[in-house]
Amino acid sequence: MKEAISIKLLYISLAVLCIVSSETKIRSMAMKLFDAHCHLQDQRVVDKAPLLIHIANAAGVVYIAVDGITEKDWHLVKEMSDEFDSVIPNFGLHPWYVEGKSRSWFNTLKELLEANPSAAIGLDKSPLAKGVDFGEQVEVFKKQLQLAKDLKRPASVHCLDAFPELLQIMKEIGPFPAGVILHSFQGSPEVVPQLTKLGSYFSFSGHLMPLKEDKGRKIVKAVPLDRILLETDAPDALPINPIFFVPGNATLNQPANVHSVLTYVASLLELSKEELADISYKNALGVFSFQGSKIPLK
């Protein structure tokens, strides 16, 4: 029965691929893209992850940064990375889950990072984190940020409504030559210069699309072109006009939809998709191609 379901999912996915326009297919083959942040270990899609990775690779998404968010899913990210060359593993303790951490969480994280590339860390102060002690978030954040700096690894940061605190902490610990990725960035244009000076990159996702277009344009135009990254934050942040759908659940996102993010951000910047694809791909390679990474050093 499970085999029949798997075959059905494969046929559905192939059908989805077939309905994409010929122009999109041709451009997908010509353009190289990098999904700088997603969560394919999420329980909503983990069973479909191999299929979604194959779909993304076929659509020109060369690399996919998969971010673990809690001790309970770090092993899933590692296994995914071991199986797929295109998966770049990120490990960290997301601010929503700091209160459930074990006593050994930091040692476990350090051991993982010493054996595998990239650190994913976060700071969140928003309605979504209601009930999570902000002081504890800051304490955990500082430890991870310092660790990333000590190991000369990039850090992927989740920040909502906490940019003053983030700037203060980054000034205390930074600068960060290996880079800090502000994922799904929706911050004020005014904070961009200070964050850039400290070593930040700004990653845009489908979360940008619900904003008023003028506001979104001001945000993306405030970012230097050599600091722009693209991501899906899958399975969340489904773009307004997605090209690809997750088999069995059309409300979920997948890495191949970085094409939709590319189209939208390019329109805001008044660049062609090809130009932005090349810029963002080279930027992502620069961030993730450090000593010990799966991506060859330049």
Coordinates of C-alpha atoms in Angstrom, one line a residue:
M1 CA 0.0 0.0 0.0
K2 CA 2.8 2.4 0.9
E3 CA 4.6 1.6 -2.4
A4 CA 1.4 2.4 -4.3
I5 CA 1.1 5.8 -2.5
S6 CA 4.8 6.6 -3.2
I7 CA 4.3 5.8 -6.9
K8 CA 1.1 8.0 -7.0
L9 CA 3.1 10.9 -5.4
L10 CA 5.8 10.5 -8.0
Y11 CA 3.2 10.6 -10.8
I12 CA 1.6 13.7 -9.3
S13 CA 5.0 15.4 -9.0
L14 CA 5.9 14.6 -12.6
A15 CA 2.5 16.0 -13.7
V16 CA 3.3 19.2 -11.7
L17 CA 6.6 19.5 -13.5
C18 CA 5.0 18.9 -16.9
I19 CA 2.6 21.8 -16.5
V20 CA 5.4 24.4 -16.0
S21 CA 5.7 26.5 -19.1
S22 CA 8.4 25.6 -21.7
E23 CA 10.0 29.1 -21.1
T24 CA 10.3 28.5 -17.4
K25 CA 11.9 25.1 -18.1
I26 CA 14.5 26.5 -20.4
R27 CA 15.4 29.3 -18.1
S28 CA 15.6 26.9 -15.1
M29 CA 18.2 24.9 -17.0
A30 CA 20.2 28.0 -17.8
M31 CA 20.0 29.7 -14.4
K32 CA 21.6 28.4 -11.2
L33 CA 19.8 29.1 -8.0
F34 CA 20.6 28.6 -4.3
D35 CA 17.9 28.2 -1.7
A36 CA 19.6 29.8 1.3
H37 CA 17.2 28.7 4.0
C38 CA 14.5 26.0 4.4
H39 CA 13.4 23.2 6.6
L40 CA 12.9 20.0 4.7
Q41 CA 13.3 18.1 8.0
D42 CA 9.9 19.5 9.0
Q43 CA 7.5 16.7 9.9
R44 CA 5.0 18.1 7.3
V45 CA 7.4 17.3 4.4
V46 CA 10.2 15.1 5.7
D47 CA 8.8 12.0 4.1
K48 CA 8.7 13.8 0.7
A49 CA 12.1 15.5 1.1
P50 CA 14.0 13.2 -1.4
L51 CA 11.3 14.0 -4.0
L52 CA 11.3 17.7 -3.3
I53 CA 15.1 17.8 -3.5
H54 CA 15.1 16.1 -6.9
I55 CA 12.4 18.5 -8.2
A56 CA 14.5 21.5 -7.0
N57 CA 17.7 20.2 -8.6
A58 CA 15.8 19.6 -11.9
A59 CA 14.6 23.2 -11.7
G60 CA 18.1 24.5 -11.5
V61 CA 18.4 24.8 -7.7
V62 CA 21.9 23.6 -7.3
Y63 CA 22.2 23.9 -3.5
I64 CA 19.6 23.9 -0.7
A65 CA 20.5 25.1 2.8
V66 CA 18.4 23.0 5.3
D67 CA 18.2 24.4 8.7
G68 CA 17.8 22.3 11.8
I69 CA 16.0 24.2 14.6
T70 CA 16.0 21.9 17.6
E71 CA 18.0 19.0 19.1
K72 CA 15.3 16.6 18.0
D73 CA 15.8 17.3 14.3
W74 CA 19.5 17.9 13.9
H75 CA 20.1 14.2 13.1
L76 CA 17.5 14.4 10.3
V77 CA 19.4 17.4 8.7
K78 CA 22.7 15.5 8.9
E79 CA 21.2 12.4 7.3
M80 CA 19.8 14.5 4.5
S81 CA 23.1 16.1 3.9
D82 CA 24.9 12.8 3.9
E83 CA 22.5 11.4 1.3
F84 CA 22.3 14.5 -1.0
D85 CA 25.2 16.5 -2.3
S86 CA 23.0 19.5 -2.9
V87 CA 21.9 19.8 0.8
I88 CA 24.0 22.2 2.9
P89 CA 23.4 21.3 6.6
N90 CA 22.7 24.0 9.2
F91 CA 22.4 23.3 12.9
G92 CA 21.1 25.5 15.6
L93 CA 18.6 26.1 18.4
H94 CA 15.7 28.2 17.2
P95 CA 14.5 30.8 19.7
W96 CA 11.0 29.2 19.9
Y97 CA 12.5 26.0 21.3
V98 CA 15.1 27.3 23.8
E99 CA 13.0 26.4 26.8
G100 CA 12.9 22.7 25.8
K101 CA 16.7 22.4 25.4
S102 CA 18.7 19.7 27.2
R103 CA 21.6 20.3 29.6
S104 CA 24.0 19.1 26.9
W105 CA 22.5 21.0 24.0
F106 CA 25.6 23.3 23.5
N107 CA 28.1 20.5 23.6
T108 CA 26.0 18.5 21.1
L109 CA 25.8 21.5 18.8
K110 CA 29.5 22.2 19.0
E111 CA 30.3 18.5 18.1
L112 CA 28.0 18.7 15.1
L113 CA 29.5 21.9 13.9
E114 CA 33.0 20.6 14.3
A115 CA 32.1 17.6 12.1
N116 CA 29.7 19.4 9.7
P117 CA 29.5 22.9 8.1
S118 CA 27.5 26.0 9.0
A119 CA 25.7 27.3 12.0
A120 CA 22.0 28.2 12.1
I121 CA 21.0 30.4 15.0
G122 CA 18.2 32.7 15.9
L123 CA 16.8 35.6 17.9
D124 CA 13.1 36.3 17.9
K125 CA 10.9 38.8 19.6
S126 CA 7.5 38.8 18.1
P127 CA 3.9 37.6 18.7
L128 CA 5.0 34.3 17.2
A129 CA 7.3 33.8 20.2
K130 CA 4.7 34.7 22.8
G131 CA 5.5 32.9 26.1
V132 CA 9.1 32.3 25.3
D133 CA 11.4 34.1 27.7
F134 CA 13.3 36.8 25.7
G135 CA 16.2 36.8 28.2
E136 CA 16.8 33.1 27.7
Q137 CA 16.6 33.6 23.9
V138 CA 19.3 36.2 24.1
E139 CA 21.5 34.0 26.3
V140 CA 21.2 31.1 23.9
F141 CA 21.7 33.4 20.9
K142 CA 24.9 34.9 22.2
K143 CA 26.4 31.5 22.8
Q144 CA 25.6 30.3 19.3
L145 CA 26.7 33.5 17.6
Q146 CA 30.1 33.4 19.5
L147 CA 30.5 29.7 18.5
A148 CA 29.9 30.5 14.9
K149 CA 32.5 33.3 15.0
D150 CA 35.0 31.1 16.8
L151 CA 34.6 28.3 14.2
K152 CA 34.6 30.8 11.3
R153 CA 31.2 29.7 10.1
P154 CA 28.3 31.7 8.7
A155 CA 25.3 32.0 10.9
S156 CA 21.7 32.1 9.8
V157 CA 19.7 34.4 12.0
H158 CA 15.9 34.5 12.7
C159 CA 15.0 38.0 13.8
L160 CA 11.5 39.5 14.1
D161 CA 10.9 42.7 15.9
A162 CA 14.2 42.6 17.7
F163 CA 16.6 44.5 15.5
P164 CA 17.8 47.0 18.1
E165 CA 18.8 44.0 20.4
L166 CA 20.3 42.1 17.4
L167 CA 22.4 45.1 16.4
Q168 CA 23.7 45.6 20.0
I169 CA 24.7 41.9 20.3
M170 CA 26.3 41.8 16.9
K171 CA 28.4 45.0 17.8
E172 CA 29.5 43.3 21.0
I173 CA 30.6 40.0 19.4
G174 CA 31.3 41.1 15.8
P175 CA 32.3 41.8 13.2
F176 CA 31.6 38.5 11.3
P177 CA 33.9 37.9 8.4
A178 CA 32.3 34.5 7.7
G179 CA 28.9 36.2 7.4
V180 CA 25.6 36.5 9.2
I181 CA 22.5 35.6 7.1
L182 CA 19.4 37.5 8.1
H183 CA 16.8 35.0 6.8
S184 CA 13.4 36.1 5.5
F185 CA 14.6 39.7 6.0
Q186 CA 11.8 42.2 6.5
G187 CA 13.6 44.8 8.7
S188 CA 13.7 48.5 8.2
P189 CA 15.9 49.9 5.4
E190 CA 17.6 52.1 8.1
V191 CA 19.2 49.1 9.8
V192 CA 20.8 47.7 6.6
P193 CA 24.0 49.8 6.6
Q194 CA 24.9 48.9 10.2
L195 CA 24.2 45.3 9.7
T196 CA 26.1 45.2 6.4
K197 CA 29.1 46.7 8.1
L198 CA 29.1 43.9 10.6
G199 CA 29.1 41.3 7.9
S200 CA 25.4 40.6 7.2
Y201 CA 23.7 39.2 4.2
F202 CA 20.0 39.6 3.6
S203 CA 17.9 36.7 2.4
F204 CA 14.5 37.2 0.9
S205 CA 11.6 34.7 0.8
G206 CA 7.9 34.6 0.1
H207 CA 7.3 36.4 3.4
L208 CA 8.2 39.6 1.6
M209 CA 5.2 39.3 -0.8
P210 CA 2.3 40.1 1.6
L211 CA 4.0 43.5 2.3
K212 CA 2.8 46.5 0.3
E213 CA 4.9 46.6 -2.8
D214 CA 6.3 50.0 -2.1
K215 CA 7.5 48.9 1.3
G216 CA 9.0 45.7 -0.1
R217 CA 10.8 47.7 -2.8
K218 CA 12.3 50.1 -0.3
I219 CA 13.6 47.1 1.8
V220 CA 15.3 45.2 -1.1
K221 CA 16.7 48.4 -2.7
A222 CA 18.4 49.3 0.6
V223 CA 20.5 46.1 0.4
P224 CA 23.7 46.2 -1.6
L225 CA 23.5 43.8 -4.5
D226 CA 26.5 41.8 -3.3
R227 CA 24.6 41.0 0.0
I228 CA 21.4 39.7 -1.5
L229 CA 20.3 36.0 -1.0
L230 CA 17.2 34.2 -2.0
E231 CA 15.4 31.5 0.0
T232 CA 12.1 29.7 0.3
D233 CA 11.8 29.0 4.1
A234 CA 9.9 25.9 2.9
P235 CA 7.6 24.4 3.9
D236 CA 6.4 27.8 5.1
A237 CA 6.3 31.1 3.2
L238 CA 4.5 29.8 0.1
P239 CA 4.8 32.5 -2.6
I240 CA 1.7 34.3 -3.8
N241 CA 2.2 32.7 -7.3
P242 CA 4.0 29.4 -6.7
I243 CA 5.2 27.4 -9.7
F244 CA 5.5 24.1 -7.7
F245 CA 3.2 22.5 -5.2
V246 CA 4.0 19.9 -2.5
P247 CA 2.2 16.6 -3.5
G248 CA -0.8 16.1 -1.3
N249 CA -0.8 19.6 0.3
A250 CA -1.0 22.6 -2.0
T251 CA -0.6 25.0 1.0
L252 CA 3.0 24.0 1.6
N253 CA 6.1 25.4 0.0
Q254 CA 9.2 23.6 -1.5
P255 CA 12.7 24.7 -2.5
A256 CA 11.9 24.8 -6.3
N257 CA 9.7 27.8 -5.6
V258 CA 12.8 29.9 -5.1
H259 CA 12.0 30.7 -8.8
S260 CA 8.9 32.6 -7.6
V261 CA 11.0 34.6 -5.1
L262 CA 13.5 35.3 -7.8
T263 CA 10.8 36.7 -10.1
Y264 CA 9.3 38.9 -7.4
V265 CA 12.6 40.4 -6.0
A266 CA 14.0 40.9 -9.5
S267 CA 10.9 43.0 -10.4
L268 CA 11.3 45.1 -7.2
L269 CA 15.0 45.7 -8.1
E270 CA 14.2 46.3 -11.8
L271 CA 16.6 43.6 -12.8
S272 CA 16.1 40.6 -15.1
K273 CA 15.7 37.3 -13.5
E274 CA 18.9 36.1 -15.1
E275 CA 20.9 39.0 -13.6
L276 CA 19.5 38.5 -10.0
A277 CA 19.9 34.7 -10.3
D278 CA 23.6 35.1 -11.1
I279 CA 24.1 37.7 -8.4
S280 CA 22.3 35.8 -5.6
Y281 CA 23.9 32.5 -6.5
K282 CA 27.4 33.9 -6.4
N283 CA 26.7 35.6 -3.1
A284 CA 25.4 32.4 -1.6
L285 CA 28.5 30.5 -2.9
G286 CA 30.6 33.1 -1.2
V287 CA 28.9 32.7 2.1
F288 CA 28.8 28.9 2.2
S289 CA 32.1 28.0 0.6
F290 CA 34.3 28.1 3.7
Q291 CA 36.9 25.7 5.0
G292 CA 35.2 22.3 5.5
S293 CA 32.1 23.2 3.6
K294 CA 30.6 20.8 1.0
I295 CA 31.0 23.7 -1.5
P296 CA 34.5 24.0 -2.9
L297 CA 36.5 27.1 -1.8
K298 CA 37.0 29.7 -4.6

